[in-house]
Every structure is written in structure tokens, then in C-alpha cells.
Amino acid sequence: MSATKQLTLPITGMTCANCVATVERNLKKLDGVQNAVVNLSSERATVDFDADKLALPDVIARVNRAGYGVATGSADLMIKRLSDDNDARRLEKALTQLEGVLEAQVTFTTEKARIRYVPTIVTQAELRRAVTSAGFEALELGGEAEDAEALAREHEINEQWRLLIIGLIFTVPLFLLSMSKDFGLLPAFFYSGMVMDGMREAKPWFNWIMLALALPVQFYVGWQYYVGAFKALRNKSANMDVLIVMGSSAAFLYSLPVTFGWLMGHVYYETAAVIITLIKLGKYLEARAKGRTSEAIKKLMGLRAKTARVIRDGVEAEVAIDDVRVGDIVLVKPGEKIPVDGVVVEGRSSLDESMLTGESLPVEKKPGDAVIGATLNKLGLLKFEATKVGKETALAQIIKLVEDAQGSKAPIQKMADQVSAVFVPIVIAIALLTFGGWYFFGPPLSAHAEMNNFTRALIYMVAVLVIACPCAMGLATPTAIMVGTGKGAEAGILFRNSEALERAGKVNVVVLDKTGTITKGQPAVTDIVINPEAKMTSDELLRLAASVEKGSEHPLGESIWAEATTRGLALAEPAGFKAEAGHGVQAEVEGRSVLVGNKRMFEAHQIALGNLESELNRLQAEAKTAMLVAVDQTAAGIIAVADTIKDGSVEAIASLHKMGLRVAMITGDNQKTADAIAKQVGLDLALAEVLPEGKANEVKKLQAAKQVIAMVGDGVNDAPALAQADVGLAIGTGTDVALAAAPITLMSGDLRGVSRAIQLSHKTVVTIKQNLFWAFIYNVVLIPAAMLGFLNPMLAAGAMAFSSIFVVTNSLRLKNVKI
């Protein structure tokens, strides 16, 4: 059986949606690649492939062949315990076998290892662990593990800035000289005696000055566009680079024969230079703004503690966070961060978990309680045993989840991708038509016109090529998704993919599971009613029922057991324990057959309720769950259990109503109890007496009425219903974030997170639609304007450069949205 692997690669050199399509298409051509998704905003490619047919170097080689790069990091480690050159070769082999390592060189004489690796696949901490596993010691480590990709991106931005400055140094004087000449502002010695098209002509050497200023801009500052265009055409596609190169080169190359004196007319060097410099400015500003879309991930990474205080062999030592091992006893003082996930073994304190769960109130911790890495210890001294370290911690899994969501494609993006695939060839065709139309059919020029027929057609064609912007379309969806998922993570709302983020905004019915969602899920015994015919005390009834429930894991059973323990009752060992899902439990206690369950169970066992019927109705009307107890096939009494409503549940349901949504509850309780709770919290519909396996069917019934359903549950018992719903939201705690298979996970147990998630989804989708509208309307309006000759190529270049900046900036506004 083939082994499928998934890799995430940081791609460099992408500028527009066509670049995304080119990388995706090239990756999919590789034999063994099952799927490839490339994201322009995060600049990452996620590749699923058959590991038996392909290896990482093959994938990277294909990306390079397509004309793009993969950001890599390099680590310099000082290695101790190398005995000879054989050790160096052995370590080299061990490092190169590590997934994500591209190259490893270990030198015995200098005791150094230089490793080139892909930072999204392997971290520097893992490199150091591999050295330790091979029997050596790594004393020195380069930068932070997550810095390698950031450094590659920073280098790209700095390079754009350097080229922009060079472009401005040559373009500004070139533009000023050209404008001054046209308006007759230059000193007399610049002009010849000739007048052309009603304007004084400059001396021939003036054009050579302009050529000298334009050359570095065209072929140094703009060289990457030529390289990008060549590689795109080699891959039988056309991208933004092709348009820029065609537009600027047309103006530049037309000017050369005029400069050499082979043609009469004006030179357009300033047009070519301004096009390249303005687009370079736009790309630089866009790259800076794009960097801000991933700030949420950087914030999450910044939450991690850098060191931990561990106790090993009775000695307290401060070690790097990456050196903490499972089973270590970790000491945390007040005001310090919890370094990794674990379980408290000694001490009491309260932790601030707001940075992960969004829950503002501190959470009390005592021995036996779980603690999450990156949370803040407020008061006492805690000792805990590390249970999850490195990539296994809740924080690492949250970061992975957010990165995966940001890298996924939303359904709304498909239309933009389809348009982008044919956009550049269509624009080139429109540009050629523009040239032909103006050259052959354009209105005749006056005798004093500044340009001839050919020049006019050329300039209007250049304007069409330069105004067209596929970048805005490519960035419209991914930038908003990145900011939206990041904003969600900050509020304790985790979207598993961008489809979930898009879909949540379309919900019109929210179905809530009762236990643990609306209620606290910690029921307590409120009433014990005895059947006079049973001739036993309430303590005796409770003792027998609790003895049966000893083997139960159901919250209602646990509450009966807890009440008996509180009263100090001596419980017996049950024999032949048997649980009937959705009905109850039975066992033999001290030779007596004891049955604890609901009315359905009594009916199945043909046990008459007798005069307990009226008491049962009364308790159910009070929103209490009545557990019927039968001893030796006779109804002995009722133990009523009530679950308290969670803080914020009423407010959460009211806010969902305010958004125009219907809210329903699904529960295994009887209809009377369900109706009482529904009235208490203000629900529209209560679906009662639903067995765990029937929840998915109830959701299906609601969907049949053409409703878009969101199901909210605990993510474990409600898994089938969460999967059936259009949008599944799992309410949990920070520690079980990775366990929930739901598309959306609310890390705090607060139901108010549901309305926040739906609001965030709605606002993100609105932003995406605004971006797409701008991207399309910009091209729909300005391309015809350029065709009709209303746009100067330099203005067109400016508009094109700033169209994508508008899209990114509009997406960044989501950061300030209140949810």
C-alpha cells in the first residue's frame, strides 16, 4: 500500500494568481502528486503525494523549474563528541535522512555542521534532537526555528526596496527631464531649431541622456519581470510579468530607433521607466501589507515560553523549551508562563488562559488538573508533569490548524481562479485589437498632433497591457481568509479550513446539544421521591442506585454516585452490570435486581409506575431529569437530577436571535424537561427524547426543509451530528483542540463563541465579496477606458500597482472588527 505524505512548502517569487496556477499545474504534473494547493497570500504550497514515487527534492526541483523558489533556512551547529571522520559521515547521513533536510555538511576538523532545510517541514529543535539521537551533542544553534521562513520573506522585501530606490534614482530625473522638455522649461542649449507637432525638438544627444537613465531601470530594476515572463512562457502560461514586460518593452524598444535617428518622433523612455518603477513601488507596499496578514500566527508563536525550569534527579535546572521531555517535572513560579502541556502534581494556583481560549476569567488549578503551555501562572507555585512537548502541545496544534486553514482554498475563490487562468491571454488579445483598431480605423490626426498613427496605437496598447491587474483577483480571497482565521484564533475560535469560515456565515438554524453546551454538564441530585409501597428510606434507595451507577460513565449516573458519597453511604459492588444506550443501567446489588433509567426503559421491562406517574410529571415540568429506580421489577422511587444553565447561555441565544437565526436544542431528555429548559433560555425549538445515534437524523430532517444548519456539541459524543450539519462547531477546552473533528472549534466552553464565529464568517465573506467586486470592476471599467485612449500608460501603471494594495488593505480592516 502506498504511503501518502503531505508537505507544506514556502514558495518565493509569486506575484499574481497566474503564478499560483502555474505552480499548482507544475506540481500536479509530477507522477505521484495527488493534490496541490497554493496560496498567494501566505505564499505556501500544500502538496499531497505518494512517498514511494516522489521525494522532497523532486518537488522542490519542479517548483524551481516552474520559475519559482522554495524558502530554505540554514543552521550552523557546533558538534561535540566527534571522534573521527567516520563519526562526521555517520552524523551527516543521520541528518540527511531527516524529512525536510536538503543538505548536511559535517566537518570533523572544525566540529561544525551546516544544514540547509525547509523550515515548514523541520525545525531547528528537531535538528538538534537528531544530533543527540545519533550520540553527539549540539552546543550552538542558529536563530529561532520559525525565523528561517521569515528571514527569506524579509530578504525578498529588502530586495524589492533596494530595487525600488534604484528605480526612483533614475526614473525621477528621467521623468522631470521629459516633462520639462515637453513644456519648454529647459535652458535654450537643450533645444535644436526644429519644431515638430507644434513642440520644440531637443538636440539629438538629449535622447541619449534619456536612454542612459532608462537602461538601468529597464534591465536591472525590471530584470525579474523579464525572467518571470520567460519562465511563464516556457511553462506555456502567461502571468503579470508578461504584461509588464510587453508594455514597458514596447515603449522602450520603440524609442531606440528614434534615438538612433532611424525614425522621426518622440521617445517614450520615461513611460517605460515609470511603468516599472510604479509597479515595483506597488509590489513593495503590497508585500509589506501582506506581511501584516500573518501577524496572528506570529502572535501565537510569540506566546511560547523560551525556557523551562525542570527538576531532574532532584536538581533544578533551566533548560531551553525544546529540551523539555515528556515526564519531566516542571516548576512554574507566579507571573511565569507554563512552558508545555502537563498535569499538576503539586501546588495550587489560578491560570490566565485568555490568550488561547479567549476566556477572561482565571481558571483555578489543583493537583490532577491539566495545564496548557503558553498560559500565565497568576498566583501560586506549581509543579507539573510534562505530558505534551514540541509539536504535540495545544499551542503548536493551534498554530498548525490556523496555518492549514490559511493555506486552504475557499469555494468562493474558484471563480477568481477560473478567470485568472485565461485573464492574461485575453488581455494580450484585447491589447493587440486596440493597436489594430487605432492604427487602421482610428480617427485621422491633425497636422499639429504630437504623435503619428503608429505611435498613438502603440501607446494605447501599452496602456491596456499595463492597466490589467490579475494580482487583485488572486489576493481578494486568501488575504481576507488569512486575516479572518487569525482574528478567530485570537478570540479562541479555530477554523479547520477556509470552507468552514465561508459557510458559517450562511447558517440560518443553530442546533445546540443540551448537556455541556447549554448546561454545565455537571448535574446534581435535587429530589428523591420514594414509592410508599417500596418500604425503604431515601438513603437506601440512593445507596442501591449509586451502587449500580458505580460502573457508569454517564454524567447523570456520576451525579447519583457523587450524592451518595457526599452522604457517606457505604456502596456495594454491583454484579452483572449492563448499560442500555439512551435508556439506563441495571445490575445486581446484594442479591437484588436494581434498574436505574428513564420511562422508556421501564416500558421495555414492563414495569408499572403506579402512583409515581404524577411525581414524574411534576419533576419534568421543573426542567429536572427524573431517573426511575426499580428494585426486583417493582418501581421503588425517583431520583431527580438537574443540570445548571451555563453562564452566558441565555445571552448567547439572545445574540443568535438578534442575528435573525432560529435556535433549537437537541437532548435525550423527555419533552417536558426539554420544553422547560427551552423556555428558561429562550429557544425556538426543543427536540427531545433523541438517542445519541439519532442526533444526526434530526439534523438531516432540518436540512430537508432547505435550512443551513450549524450543530454545536462537545465534539466527541456528537461527532456524527457535527459531521452531518452544514457547519459543525465543537465546544471544548484548549487541551482537546486537536481531537475535535468539527470544522470549527470553540476553545472556551462559552456558547457566546457561536455567534462570534458566525459574525466573523459573515464579515470575512463580505470583505471577500468587496475585494472580488473591486478586482473585477477595476478591470471591467479601466481596460475599456484604456482601449478608448482615456488613460496614459503611466497613470495606468499607477492604478494597476495600487489596485492590489487596496485589496490587501481592505482585508486588513477585518483586524479591527469587533466580534
Tab-separated table of N, CA and C in Angstrom, residues 616-735:
chain	number	residue	atom	x	y	z
A	616	LEU	N	-43.455	12.119	38.549
A	616	LEU	CA	-42.590	12.164	37.373
A	616	LEU	C	-42.935	13.396	36.522
A	617	ASN	N	-44.219	13.622	36.296
A	617	ASN	CA	-44.678	14.780	35.509
A	617	ASN	C	-44.293	16.097	36.169
A	618	ARG	N	-44.439	16.139	37.516
A	618	ARG	CA	-44.105	17.370	38.248
A	618	ARG	C	-42.615	17.703	38.102
A	619	LEU	N	-41.767	16.714	38.302
A	619	LEU	CA	-40.311	16.931	38.238
A	619	LEU	C	-39.878	17.338	36.826
A	620	GLN	N	-40.474	16.708	35.810
A	620	GLN	CA	-40.126	17.042	34.432
A	620	GLN	C	-40.543	18.462	34.079
A	621	ALA	N	-41.671	18.891	34.606
A	621	ALA	CA	-42.153	20.255	34.358
A	621	ALA	C	-41.221	21.292	34.980
A	622	GLU	N	-40.427	20.849	35.973
A	622	GLU	CA	-39.473	21.750	36.644
A	622	GLU	C	-38.091	21.709	35.976
A	623	ALA	N	-38.030	21.126	34.755
A	623	ALA	CA	-36.787	21.013	33.977
A	623	ALA	C	-35.751	20.135	34.659
A	624	LYS	N	-36.262	19.129	35.407
A	624	LYS	CA	-35.354	18.186	36.065
A	624	LYS	C	-35.396	16.852	35.316
A	625	THR	N	-34.253	16.174	35.287
A	625	THR	CA	-34.201	14.853	34.649
A	625	THR	C	-34.519	13.819	35.721
A	626	ALA	N	-35.628	13.078	35.522
A	626	ALA	CA	-36.078	12.100	36.526
A	626	ALA	C	-35.521	10.720	36.192
A	627	MET	N	-34.736	10.157	37.120
A	627	MET	CA	-34.183	8.806	36.960
A	627	MET	C	-35.061	7.859	37.780
A	628	LEU	N	-35.740	6.952	37.109
A	628	LEU	CA	-36.618	5.986	37.782
A	628	LEU	C	-35.790	4.826	38.304
A	629	VAL	N	-36.122	4.383	39.540
A	629	VAL	CA	-35.388	3.258	40.144
A	629	VAL	C	-36.372	2.125	40.414
A	630	ALA	N	-36.023	0.935	39.928
A	630	ALA	CA	-36.852	-0.260	40.196
A	630	ALA	C	-36.009	-1.278	40.938
A	631	VAL	N	-36.585	-1.888	41.982
A	631	VAL	CA	-35.891	-2.944	42.736
A	631	VAL	C	-36.739	-4.211	42.602
A	632	ASP	N	-36.094	-5.274	42.091
A	632	ASP	CA	-36.791	-6.552	41.856
A	632	ASP	C	-38.073	-6.352	41.049
A	633	GLN	N	-37.929	-5.640	39.911
A	633	GLN	CA	-39.015	-5.441	38.940
A	633	GLN	C	-40.197	-4.623	39.473
A	634	THR	N	-39.961	-3.863	40.586
A	634	THR	CA	-41.020	-3.010	41.141
A	634	THR	C	-40.500	-1.579	41.231
A	635	ALA	N	-41.342	-0.603	40.801
A	635	ALA	CA	-40.947	0.809	40.868
A	635	ALA	C	-40.738	1.209	42.322
A	636	ALA	N	-39.515	1.614	42.664
A	636	ALA	CA	-39.178	1.918	44.059
A	636	ALA	C	-39.138	3.424	44.328
A	637	GLY	N	-38.845	4.218	43.319
A	637	GLY	CA	-38.770	5.662	43.558
A	637	GLY	C	-38.175	6.411	42.377
A	638	ILE	N	-38.015	7.716	42.587
A	638	ILE	CA	-37.437	8.581	41.540
A	638	ILE	C	-36.303	9.401	42.162
A	639	ILE	N	-35.189	9.456	41.435
A	639	ILE	CA	-34.097	10.368	41.838
A	639	ILE	C	-34.035	11.446	40.747
A	640	ALA	N	-34.319	12.687	41.133
A	640	ALA	CA	-34.319	13.792	40.160
A	640	ALA	C	-32.957	14.480	40.146
A	641	VAL	N	-32.507	14.720	38.939
A	641	VAL	CA	-31.198	15.351	38.742
A	641	VAL	C	-31.384	16.581	37.860
A	642	ALA	N	-30.750	17.680	38.213
A	642	ALA	CA	-30.850	18.897	37.390
A	642	ALA	C	-29.460	19.392	37.038
A	643	ASP	N	-29.365	19.875	35.827
A	643	ASP	CA	-28.103	20.439	35.351
A	643	ASP	C	-28.276	21.958	35.314
A	644	THR	N	-27.294	22.684	35.800
A	644	THR	CA	-27.440	24.146	35.837
A	644	THR	C	-27.074	24.750	34.478
A	645	ILE	N	-27.780	25.816	34.140
A	645	ILE	CA	-27.537	26.519	32.869
A	645	ILE	C	-26.179	27.226	32.950
A	646	LYS	N	-25.402	27.126	31.882
A	646	LYS	CA	-24.081	27.777	31.827
A	646	LYS	C	-24.227	29.294	31.842
A	647	ASP	N	-23.263	29.954	32.461
A	647	ASP	CA	-23.229	31.424	32.412
A	647	ASP	C	-23.065	31.831	30.950
A	648	GLY	N	-23.870	32.742	30.511
A	648	GLY	CA	-23.732	33.235	29.130
A	648	GLY	C	-24.612	32.529	28.121
A	649	SER	N	-25.252	31.404	28.516
A	649	SER	CA	-26.089	30.672	27.547
A	649	SER	C	-27.287	31.505	27.087
A	650	VAL	N	-27.970	32.154	28.038
A	650	VAL	CA	-29.146	32.967	27.703
A	650	VAL	C	-28.724	34.125	26.790
A	651	GLU	N	-27.619	34.765	27.151
A	651	GLU	CA	-27.105	35.896	26.363
A	651	GLU	C	-26.698	35.437	24.959
A	652	ALA	N	-26.068	34.243	24.886
A	652	ALA	CA	-25.611	33.709	23.596
A	652	ALA	C	-26.790	33.439	22.671
A	653	ILE	N	-27.848	32.842	23.220
A	653	ILE	CA	-29.041	32.518	22.412
A	653	ILE	C	-29.736	33.805	21.976
A	654	ALA	N	-29.766	34.789	22.863
A	654	ALA	CA	-30.373	36.091	22.512
A	654	ALA	C	-29.598	36.760	21.376
A	655	SER	N	-28.263	36.660	21.408
A	655	SER	CA	-27.456	37.295	20.350
A	655	SER	C	-27.643	36.571	19.016
A	656	LEU	N	-27.875	35.247	19.057
A	656	LEU	CA	-28.161	34.497	17.819
A	656	LEU	C	-29.504	34.930	17.239
A	657	HIS	N	-30.480	35.148	18.140
A	657	HIS	CA	-31.798	35.635	17.695
A	657	HIS	C	-31.667	37.026	17.068
A	658	LYS	N	-30.820	37.853	17.663
A	658	LYS	CA	-30.620	39.217	17.165
A	658	LYS	C	-30.050	39.203	15.745
A	659	MET	N	-29.310	38.129	15.422
A	659	MET	CA	-28.731	37.988	14.084
A	659	MET	C	-29.735	37.389	13.093
A	660	GLY	N	-30.966	37.138	13.591
A	660	GLY	CA	-32.015	36.605	12.720
A	660	GLY	C	-31.986	35.097	12.557
A	661	LEU	N	-31.319	34.400	13.488
A	661	LEU	CA	-31.201	32.941	13.389
A	661	LEU	C	-32.207	32.248	14.303
A	662	ARG	N	-32.684	31.062	13.884
A	662	ARG	CA	-33.520	30.235	14.753
A	662	ARG	C	-32.596	29.324	15.549
A	663	VAL	N	-32.960	29.086	16.825
A	663	VAL	CA	-32.107	28.262	17.693
A	663	VAL	C	-32.908	27.089	18.230
A	664	ALA	N	-32.362	25.879	18.027
A	664	ALA	CA	-33.021	24.659	18.503
A	664	ALA	C	-32.108	23.926	19.472
A	665	MET	N	-32.714	23.072	20.321
A	665	MET	CA	-31.934	22.249	21.258
A	665	MET	C	-32.223	20.783	20.971
A	666	ILE	N	-31.220	19.942	21.116
A	666	ILE	CA	-31.388	18.509	20.907
A	666	ILE	C	-30.944	17.805	22.190
A	667	THR	N	-31.799	16.918	22.714
A	667	THR	CA	-31.486	16.283	24.005
A	667	THR	C	-32.141	14.902	24.110
A	668	GLY	N	-31.581	14.099	24.975
A	668	GLY	CA	-32.153	12.774	25.237
A	668	GLY	C	-33.240	12.839	26.300
A	669	ASP	N	-33.402	14.027	26.921
A	669	ASP	CA	-34.424	14.207	27.962
A	669	ASP	C	-35.828	14.078	27.370
A	670	ASN	N	-36.801	13.886	28.254
A	670	ASN	CA	-38.201	13.834	27.811
A	670	ASN	C	-38.655	15.234	27.374
A	671	GLN	N	-39.777	15.291	26.675
A	671	GLN	CA	-40.252	16.540	26.062
A	671	GLN	C	-40.558	17.615	27.099
A	672	LYS	N	-41.132	17.207	28.254
A	672	LYS	CA	-41.498	18.213	29.275
A	672	LYS	C	-40.258	18.914	29.818
A	673	THR	N	-39.233	18.122	30.147
A	673	THR	CA	-37.980	18.706	30.662
A	673	THR	C	-37.353	19.606	29.604
A	674	ALA	N	-37.348	19.112	28.371
A	674	ALA	CA	-36.751	19.878	27.266
A	674	ALA	C	-37.487	21.200	27.075
A	675	ASP	N	-38.823	21.162	27.129
A	675	ASP	CA	-39.620	22.383	26.952
A	675	ASP	C	-39.355	23.381	28.072
A	676	ALA	N	-39.189	22.851	29.298
A	676	ALA	CA	-38.921	23.728	30.452
A	676	ALA	C	-37.586	24.449	30.280
A	677	ILE	N	-36.550	23.709	29.816
A	677	ILE	CA	-35.221	24.325	29.591
A	677	ILE	C	-35.308	25.323	28.437
A	678	ALA	N	-36.034	24.936	27.369
A	678	ALA	CA	-36.184	25.802	26.194
A	678	ALA	C	-36.793	27.150	26.596
A	679	LYS	N	-37.788	27.087	27.494
A	679	LYS	CA	-38.460	28.302	27.957
A	679	LYS	C	-37.502	29.155	28.789
A	680	GLN	N	-36.700	28.455	29.612
A	680	GLN	CA	-35.749	29.127	30.508
A	680	GLN	C	-34.705	29.944	29.729
A	681	VAL	N	-34.211	29.377	28.608
A	681	VAL	CA	-33.125	30.048	27.878
A	681	VAL	C	-33.597	30.748	26.599
A	682	GLY	N	-34.882	30.573	26.238
A	682	GLY	CA	-35.439	31.280	25.081
A	682	GLY	C	-35.192	30.626	23.743
A	683	LEU	N	-35.361	29.284	23.689
A	683	LEU	CA	-35.153	28.560	22.430
A	683	LEU	C	-36.408	28.561	21.567
A	684	ASP	N	-36.225	28.374	20.251
A	684	ASP	CA	-37.353	28.322	19.323
A	684	ASP	C	-37.935	26.912	19.222
A	685	LEU	N	-37.067	25.909	19.427
A	685	LEU	CA	-37.487	24.531	19.198
A	685	LEU	C	-36.710	23.600	20.112
A	686	ALA	N	-37.407	22.612	20.701
A	686	ALA	CA	-36.733	21.628	21.555
A	686	ALA	C	-37.006	20.234	21.002
A	687	LEU	N	-35.937	19.564	20.544
A	687	LEU	CA	-36.057	18.201	20.021
A	687	LEU	C	-35.674	17.248	21.154
A	688	ALA	N	-36.694	16.574	21.728
A	688	ALA	CA	-36.466	15.763	22.931
A	688	ALA	C	-36.465	14.264	22.623
A	689	GLU	N	-36.033	13.487	23.646
A	689	GLU	CA	-36.008	12.021	23.590
A	689	GLU	C	-35.271	11.512	22.347
A	690	VAL	N	-34.161	12.191	22.027
A	690	VAL	CA	-33.344	11.784	20.876
A	690	VAL	C	-32.157	10.977	21.391
A	691	LEU	N	-32.041	9.755	20.932
A	691	LEU	CA	-30.917	8.902	21.327
A	691	LEU	C	-29.638	9.428	20.676
A	692	PRO	N	-28.457	9.133	21.279
A	692	PRO	CA	-27.206	9.673	20.709
A	692	PRO	C	-27.067	9.410	19.205
A	693	GLU	N	-27.430	8.199	18.784
A	693	GLU	CA	-27.272	7.876	17.357
A	693	GLU	C	-28.337	8.542	16.477
A	694	GLY	N	-29.385	9.100	17.110
A	694	GLY	CA	-30.465	9.736	16.346
A	694	GLY	C	-30.254	11.214	16.093
A	695	LYS	N	-29.212	11.799	16.707
A	695	LYS	CA	-28.988	13.249	16.561
A	695	LYS	C	-28.713	13.634	15.106
A	696	ALA	N	-27.922	12.812	14.421
A	696	ALA	CA	-27.594	13.100	13.020
A	696	ALA	C	-28.856	13.089	12.156
A	697	ASN	N	-29.796	12.172	12.464
A	697	ASN	CA	-31.049	12.097	11.693
A	697	ASN	C	-31.902	13.345	11.887
A	698	GLU	N	-31.921	13.868	13.130
A	698	GLU	CA	-32.681	15.098	13.410
A	698	GLU	C	-32.119	16.278	12.609
A	699	VAL	N	-30.785	16.322	12.529
A	699	VAL	CA	-30.129	17.384	11.743
A	699	VAL	C	-30.514	17.233	10.270
A	700	LYS	N	-30.541	15.973	9.800
A	700	LYS	CA	-30.897	15.682	8.403
A	700	LYS	C	-32.327	16.151	8.091
A	701	LYS	N	-33.233	15.934	9.062
A	701	LYS	CA	-34.637	16.345	8.872
A	701	LYS	C	-34.736	17.863	8.706
A	702	LEU	N	-33.964	18.590	9.523
A	702	LEU	CA	-33.972	20.052	9.428
A	702	LEU	C	-33.389	20.513	8.087
A	703	GLN	N	-32.359	19.798	7.618
A	703	GLN	CA	-31.747	20.143	6.333
A	703	GLN	C	-32.709	19.906	5.174
A	704	ALA	N	-33.571	18.903	5.338
A	704	ALA	CA	-34.548	18.582	4.290
A	704	ALA	C	-35.508	19.750	4.050
A	705	ALA	N	-35.661	20.614	5.071
A	705	ALA	CA	-36.539	21.795	4.944
A	705	ALA	C	-35.767	22.989	4.369
A	706	LYS	N	-34.667	22.683	3.633
A	706	LYS	CA	-33.836	23.700	2.966
A	706	LYS	C	-33.232	24.706	3.944
A	707	GLN	N	-32.879	24.218	5.141
A	707	GLN	CA	-32.240	25.083	6.136
A	707	GLN	C	-30.734	24.803	6.132
A	708	VAL	N	-29.947	25.851	6.377
A	708	VAL	CA	-28.490	25.671	6.533
A	708	VAL	C	-28.228	25.541	8.031
A	709	ILE	N	-27.771	24.373	8.434
A	709	ILE	CA	-27.714	24.027	9.863
A	709	ILE	C	-26.299	24.099	10.427
A	710	ALA	N	-26.187	24.735	11.594
A	710	ALA	CA	-24.956	24.676	12.389
A	710	ALA	C	-25.265	23.820	13.608
A	711	MET	N	-24.454	22.802	13.843
A	711	MET	CA	-24.642	21.930	15.022
A	711	MET	C	-23.532	22.243	16.008
A	712	VAL	N	-23.934	22.474	17.266
A	712	VAL	CA	-22.952	22.804	18.304
A	712	VAL	C	-22.986	21.706	19.360
A	713	GLY	N	-21.833	21.064	19.566
A	713	GLY	CA	-21.760	19.981	20.554
A	713	GLY	C	-20.374	19.854	21.131
A	714	ASP	N	-20.157	18.741	21.870
A	714	ASP	CA	-18.865	18.594	22.550
A	714	ASP	C	-17.785	17.977	21.669
A	715	GLY	N	-18.108	17.640	20.440
A	715	GLY	CA	-17.089	17.163	19.512
A	715	GLY	C	-16.741	15.704	19.641
A	716	VAL	N	-17.197	15.025	20.683
A	716	VAL	CA	-16.889	13.602	20.862
A	716	VAL	C	-18.186	12.806	20.720
A	717	ASN	N	-19.133	12.981	21.704
A	717	ASN	CA	-20.414	12.258	21.637
A	717	ASN	C	-21.249	12.691	20.441
A	718	ASP	N	-21.044	13.925	19.984
A	718	ASP	CA	-21.897	14.449	18.925
A	718	ASP	C	-21.240	14.380	17.549
A	719	ALA	N	-20.153	13.608	17.427
A	719	ALA	CA	-19.383	13.574	16.171
A	719	ALA	C	-20.240	13.323	14.928
A	720	PRO	N	-21.172	12.315	14.923
A	720	PRO	CA	-21.967	12.096	13.705
A	720	PRO	C	-22.854	13.299	13.352
A	721	ALA	N	-23.454	13.931	14.375
A	721	ALA	CA	-24.319	15.095	14.129
A	721	ALA	C	-23.496	16.285	13.644
A	722	LEU	N	-22.311	16.461	14.199
A	722	LEU	CA	-21.429	17.560	13.771
A	722	LEU	C	-21.014	17.363	12.313
A	723	ALA	N	-20.773	16.092	11.950
A	723	ALA	CA	-20.369	15.785	10.575
A	723	ALA	C	-21.534	15.985	9.604
A	724	GLN	N	-22.762	15.662	10.054
A	724	GLN	CA	-23.951	15.780	9.200
A	724	GLN	C	-24.321	17.240	8.926
A	725	ALA	N	-24.125	18.094	9.923
A	725	ALA	CA	-24.525	19.505	9.796
A	725	ALA	C	-23.723	20.200	8.706
A	726	ASP	N	-24.279	21.291	8.182
A	726	ASP	CA	-23.551	22.079	7.178
A	726	ASP	C	-22.297	22.686	7.794
A	727	VAL	N	-22.429	23.089	9.065
A	727	VAL	CA	-21.278	23.603	9.821
A	727	VAL	C	-21.308	22.974	11.207
A	728	GLY	N	-20.232	22.307	11.585
A	728	GLY	CA	-20.136	21.713	12.923
A	728	GLY	C	-19.252	22.558	13.808
A	729	LEU	N	-19.741	22.904	14.999
A	729	LEU	CA	-18.929	23.669	15.958
A	729	LEU	C	-18.750	22.840	17.219
A	730	ALA	N	-17.498	22.532	17.553
A	730	ALA	CA	-17.228	21.752	18.761
A	730	ALA	C	-16.840	22.692	19.883
A	731	ILE	N	-17.571	22.563	21.003
A	731	ILE	CA	-17.233	23.369	22.181
A	731	ILE	C	-16.350	22.502	23.062
A	732	GLY	N	-15.175	22.999	23.379
A	732	GLY	CA	-14.272	22.195	24.202
A	732	GLY	C	-13.430	23.070	25.080
A	733	THR	N	-12.256	22.549	25.445
A	733	THR	CA	-11.287	23.368	26.177
A	733	THR	C	-10.012	23.336	25.365
A	734	GLY	N	-9.094	24.220	25.693
A	734	GLY	CA	-7.867	24.347	24.915
A	734	GLY	C	-7.095	23.069	24.716
A	735	THR	N	-7.203	22.123	25.661
A	735	THR	CA	-6.369	20.928	25.584
A	735	THR	C	-6.823	19.939	24.534
